[in-house]
XYZ file of C-alpha atoms in Angstrom:
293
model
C 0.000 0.000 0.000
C 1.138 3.569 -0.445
C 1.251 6.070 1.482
C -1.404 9.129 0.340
C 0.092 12.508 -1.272
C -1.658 15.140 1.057
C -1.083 13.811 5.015
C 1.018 14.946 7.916
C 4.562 15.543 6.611
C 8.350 16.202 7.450
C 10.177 19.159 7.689
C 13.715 19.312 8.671
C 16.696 21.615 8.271
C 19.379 19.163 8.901
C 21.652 17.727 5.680
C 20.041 14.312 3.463
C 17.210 14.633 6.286
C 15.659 11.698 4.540
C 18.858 9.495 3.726
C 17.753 8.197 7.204
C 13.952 8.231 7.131
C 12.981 4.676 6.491
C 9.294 2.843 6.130
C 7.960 -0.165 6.268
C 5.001 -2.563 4.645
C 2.564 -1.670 8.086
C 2.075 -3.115 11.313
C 0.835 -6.068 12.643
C -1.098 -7.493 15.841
C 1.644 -7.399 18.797
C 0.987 -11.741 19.210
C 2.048 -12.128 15.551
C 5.569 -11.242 15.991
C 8.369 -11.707 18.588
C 9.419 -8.611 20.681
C 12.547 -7.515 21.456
C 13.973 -8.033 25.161
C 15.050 -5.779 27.720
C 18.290 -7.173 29.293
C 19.719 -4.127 30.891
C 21.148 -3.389 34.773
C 18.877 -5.639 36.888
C 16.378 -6.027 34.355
C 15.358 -8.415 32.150
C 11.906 -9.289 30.880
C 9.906 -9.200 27.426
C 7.423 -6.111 27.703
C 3.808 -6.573 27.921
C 1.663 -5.139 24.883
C -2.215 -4.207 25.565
C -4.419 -6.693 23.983
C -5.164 -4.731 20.782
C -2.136 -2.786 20.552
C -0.237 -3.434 16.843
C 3.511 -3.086 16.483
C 5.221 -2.036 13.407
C 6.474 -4.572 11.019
C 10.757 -4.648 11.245
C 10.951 -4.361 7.664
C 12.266 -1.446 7.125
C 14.040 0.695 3.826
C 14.947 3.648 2.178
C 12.431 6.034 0.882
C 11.611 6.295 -2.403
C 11.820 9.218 -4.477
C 8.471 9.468 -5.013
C 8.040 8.897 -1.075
C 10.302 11.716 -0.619
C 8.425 13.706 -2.552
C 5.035 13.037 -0.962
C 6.387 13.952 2.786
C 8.846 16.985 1.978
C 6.609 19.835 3.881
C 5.333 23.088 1.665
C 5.353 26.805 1.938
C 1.805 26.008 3.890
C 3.257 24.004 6.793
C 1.856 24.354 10.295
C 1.491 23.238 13.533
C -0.917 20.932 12.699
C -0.181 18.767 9.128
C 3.662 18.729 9.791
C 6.460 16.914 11.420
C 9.689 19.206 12.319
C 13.238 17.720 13.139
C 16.575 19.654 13.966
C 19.383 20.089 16.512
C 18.810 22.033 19.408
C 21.564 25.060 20.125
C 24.837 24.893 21.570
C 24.046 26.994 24.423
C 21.013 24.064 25.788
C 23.673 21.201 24.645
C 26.383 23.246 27.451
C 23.576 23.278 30.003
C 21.670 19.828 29.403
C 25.600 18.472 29.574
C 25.798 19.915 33.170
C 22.917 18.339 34.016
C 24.243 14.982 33.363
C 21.328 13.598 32.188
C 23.208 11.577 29.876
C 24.660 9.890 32.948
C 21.475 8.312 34.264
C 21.490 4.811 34.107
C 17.748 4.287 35.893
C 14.472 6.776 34.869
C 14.434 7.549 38.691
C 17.567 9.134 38.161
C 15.915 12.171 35.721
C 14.843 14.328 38.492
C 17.463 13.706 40.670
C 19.598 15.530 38.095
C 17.061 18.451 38.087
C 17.050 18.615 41.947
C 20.952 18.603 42.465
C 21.855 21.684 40.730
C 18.637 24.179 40.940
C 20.619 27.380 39.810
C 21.748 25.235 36.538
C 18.357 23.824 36.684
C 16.484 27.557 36.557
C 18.988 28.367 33.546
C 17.803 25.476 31.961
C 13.970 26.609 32.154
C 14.921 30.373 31.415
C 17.304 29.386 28.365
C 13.894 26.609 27.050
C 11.583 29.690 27.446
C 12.999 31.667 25.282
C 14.608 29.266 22.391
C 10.882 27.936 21.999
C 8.897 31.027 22.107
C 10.891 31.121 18.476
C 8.741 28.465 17.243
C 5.747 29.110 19.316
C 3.357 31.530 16.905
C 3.178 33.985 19.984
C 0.823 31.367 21.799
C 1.382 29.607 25.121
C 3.559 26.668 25.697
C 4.060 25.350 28.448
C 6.665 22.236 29.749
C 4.676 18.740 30.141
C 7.259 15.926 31.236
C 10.632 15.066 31.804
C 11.547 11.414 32.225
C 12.628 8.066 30.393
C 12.400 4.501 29.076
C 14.517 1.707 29.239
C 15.952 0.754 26.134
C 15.445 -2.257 23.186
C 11.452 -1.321 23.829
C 9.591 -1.662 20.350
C 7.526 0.383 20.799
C 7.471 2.653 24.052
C 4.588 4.491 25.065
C 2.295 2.984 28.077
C -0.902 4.340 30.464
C 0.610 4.012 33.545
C -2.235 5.980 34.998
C -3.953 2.117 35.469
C -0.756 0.892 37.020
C -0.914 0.324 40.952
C 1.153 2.685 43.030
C 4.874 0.965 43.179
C 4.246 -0.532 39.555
C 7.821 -1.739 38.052
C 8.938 -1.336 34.586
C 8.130 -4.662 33.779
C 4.467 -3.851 34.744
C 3.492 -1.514 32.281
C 1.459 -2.711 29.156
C 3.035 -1.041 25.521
C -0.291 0.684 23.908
C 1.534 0.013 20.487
C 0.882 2.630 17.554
C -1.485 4.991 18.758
C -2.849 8.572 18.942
C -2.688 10.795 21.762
C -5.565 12.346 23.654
C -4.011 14.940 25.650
C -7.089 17.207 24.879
C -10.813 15.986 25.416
C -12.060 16.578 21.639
C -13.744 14.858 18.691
C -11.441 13.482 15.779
C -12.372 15.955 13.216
C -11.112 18.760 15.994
C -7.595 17.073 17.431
C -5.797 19.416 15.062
C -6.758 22.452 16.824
C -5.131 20.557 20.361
C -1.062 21.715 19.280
C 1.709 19.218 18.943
C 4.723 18.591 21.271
C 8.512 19.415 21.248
C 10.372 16.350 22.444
C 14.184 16.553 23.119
C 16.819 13.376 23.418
C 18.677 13.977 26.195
C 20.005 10.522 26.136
C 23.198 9.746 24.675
C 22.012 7.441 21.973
C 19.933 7.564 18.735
C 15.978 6.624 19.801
C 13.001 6.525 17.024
C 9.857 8.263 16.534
C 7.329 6.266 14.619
C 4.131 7.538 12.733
C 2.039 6.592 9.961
C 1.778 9.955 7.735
C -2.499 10.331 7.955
C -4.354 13.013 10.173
C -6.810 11.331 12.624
C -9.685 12.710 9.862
C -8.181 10.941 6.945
C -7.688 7.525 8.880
C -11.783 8.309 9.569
C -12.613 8.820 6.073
C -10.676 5.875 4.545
C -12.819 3.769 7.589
C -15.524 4.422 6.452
C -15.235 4.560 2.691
C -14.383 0.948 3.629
C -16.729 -0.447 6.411
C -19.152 2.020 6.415
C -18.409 3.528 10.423
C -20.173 6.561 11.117
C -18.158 9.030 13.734
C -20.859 7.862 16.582
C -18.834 4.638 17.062
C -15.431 5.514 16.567
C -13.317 7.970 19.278
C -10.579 9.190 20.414
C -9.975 5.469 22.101
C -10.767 3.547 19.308
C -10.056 4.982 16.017
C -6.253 3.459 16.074
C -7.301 0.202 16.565
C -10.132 0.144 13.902
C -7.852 1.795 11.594
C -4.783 -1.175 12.077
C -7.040 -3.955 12.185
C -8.457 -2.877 8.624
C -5.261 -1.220 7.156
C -2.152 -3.176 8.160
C -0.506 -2.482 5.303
C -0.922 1.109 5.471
C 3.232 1.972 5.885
C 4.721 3.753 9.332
C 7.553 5.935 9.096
C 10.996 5.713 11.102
C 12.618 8.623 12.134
C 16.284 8.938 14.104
C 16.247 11.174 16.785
C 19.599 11.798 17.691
C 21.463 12.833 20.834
C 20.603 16.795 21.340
C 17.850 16.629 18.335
C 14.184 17.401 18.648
C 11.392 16.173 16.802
C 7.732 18.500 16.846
C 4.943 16.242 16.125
C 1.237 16.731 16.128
C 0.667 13.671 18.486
C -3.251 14.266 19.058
C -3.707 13.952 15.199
C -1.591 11.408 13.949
C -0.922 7.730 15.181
C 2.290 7.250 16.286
C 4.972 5.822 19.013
C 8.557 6.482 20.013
C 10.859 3.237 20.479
C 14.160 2.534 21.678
C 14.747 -1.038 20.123
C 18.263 -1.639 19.577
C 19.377 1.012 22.304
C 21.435 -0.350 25.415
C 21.875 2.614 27.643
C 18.428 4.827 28.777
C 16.197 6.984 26.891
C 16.095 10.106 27.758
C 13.645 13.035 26.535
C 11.721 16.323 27.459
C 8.887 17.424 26.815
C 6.745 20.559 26.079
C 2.898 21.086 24.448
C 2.300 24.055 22.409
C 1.162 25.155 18.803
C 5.009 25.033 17.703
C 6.195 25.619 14.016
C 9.716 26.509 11.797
C-alpha cells in the first residue's frame, strides 16, 4: 500500500534529512511477531503489549523518491499537518551536559539531576523559554514531562495511569501505535489541540514512529471501507479500527539523535517512540504548544 500525497509531513533543516527516514510494509497485531527483550542493569523481561495494541512490522528501507516527494513539507506548513526535526543550540547542549542527564542509568535518576543543581536547573527553564517562544506563533507553551524509558522497547509508550502505586517497569502494558488524547475533543477537531517538542537527552539515537495520515483521513478511509459513522469511533478507538483494517498502510521511522528534537502533532496522527536496539536509557523532554519553523 502507499502512502497518500496530502497527510502529515516532514520538515527538517538538517543535511540528506531523509537518507535516514525509512518505512515499512505496516504493522501487525503485537501476538504475531516476537518482541525484542530488555536485558539491561537488573532487568530483564519481554514487555507486555495491551491486547489490541499493533507493532510495526521490522521491515524497514529507504524512501523512495516518489516517497520523498510526498512527505517533503510546503510553503503552507503548520502546527498541525507537519512533522519538524533539527538540533537544538549549543548553548542548551552546554547546560543539558551539566545536568548529566546523559549519565542516568535508571528513569528515577531524571529528576534527581534536576534537583541537584537548581541554579543550573532555573537556567535550563529560562534558556527553554525563550529558544521555543521562536517556534511558538506567539501562543502559550508550556513544559509537560521530563523522564525516560529503558531501552530495546519496540515500541514505548504505556498508560501508567492504570498501574498500581509501586508498579515496576516490567508492569506496564506497551499501547503500540497509537494517537494521543491529551485534549478531550472529537477526531475531526484534534488538530486544533497543538503538537509537542520532544528533546533526546540521552546519549544514543531513539526513534519516533508515525504513519503519515491526520486522525480525519484515517476516519474517512474507515468508512469509505466499512461504512463507520463518527458515533462509534473515538478518540480510544479509532487506532485500533484503523490497524485492524489497514495493516498495510506503511509507518515511518525517524532517528532522533542525541541533542535533536522532533515537533509532532501527536493528538492527530498515530504514532509511538521506540528505543529497540538502544542499550543505555532513553532520555527526553517534553513541552505542548502550537510550535512551528
Amino acid at each position: 500500500m502507499e502512502i497518500i500525497q496530502n497527510g502529515i509531513r516532514l520538515h527538517s533543516t538538517l543535511d540528506n534529512f531523509f537518507d535516514e527516514v525509512f518505512i515499512n510494509s505496516g504493522t501487525i497485531h503485537h501476538t504475531k511477531q516476537e518482541k525484542s527483550k530488555v536485558n539491561y542493569l537488573d532487568w530483564s523481561f519481554v514487555p507486555q503489549y495491551e491486547d489490541d495494541a499493533y507493532m510495526v512490522r521490522r521491515d524497514w528501507r529507504k524512501l523512495s523518491q516518489n516517497e520523498i516527494k510526498a512527505l517533503t513539507a510546503n510553503e503552507q506548513r503548520n502546527y498541525y499537518n507537519t512533522i519538524y526535526v533539527g538540533d537544538i543550540p549549543d548553548e542548551l547542549k552546554t547546560i543539558f551536559d551539566a545536568l548529566k542527564f546523559k549519565e542516568c542509568l535508571r528513569p528515577d535518576d531524571v529528576r534527581e539531576c534536576m534537583k541537584r543543581d537548581h541554579d543550573m536547573t532555573l537556567k535550563l527553564s529560562n534558556t527553554m523559554q525563550k529558544y521555543l517562544n521562536g517556534f511558538a506563533n506567539e501562543k502559550p507553551f508550556h513544559f509537560h514531562y521530563i523522564g525516560a524509558n529503558l531501552p530495546n522497547i519496540d515500541m514505548v509508550a504505556a498508560d501508567t495511569n492504570v498501574l498500581p502505586e509501586g508498579y515496576g517497569e516490567e508492569d506496564k502494558k506497551c499501547m503500540g501505535i497509537h494517537n494521543d488524547g491529551a485534549e478531550p475533543t472529537t477526531i475531526h477537531a484534534t488538530y486544533k489541540s497543538g503538537n509537542r517538542f520532544t528533546i533526546n537527552l540521552g546519549k544514543e539515537t531513539r526513534y519516533f514512529l508515525y504513519a503519515n495520515l491526520s486522525l480525519t483521513q484515517a476516519f474517512n478511509m474507515l468508512k469509505k471501507k466499512i461504512g463507520i459513522s463518527v458515533l462509534h469511533v473515538d478518540l480510544y478507538n479509532i487506532s485500533k479500527l484503523f490497524f485492524r483494517h489497514f495493516p498495510e498502510y506503511p509507518v515511518i521511522k525517524i532517528p532522533q539523535k542525541p541533542y535533536q528534537y522532533y515537533i509532532a502533532p501527536t493528538d492527530h496522527c498515530f504514532h509511538d517512540g521506540s528505543t529497540e536496539g538502544m542499550t543505555a536509557l532513553d532520555v527526553l523532554m517534553i513541552y505542548f504548544g502550537k510550535f512551528q519553523e
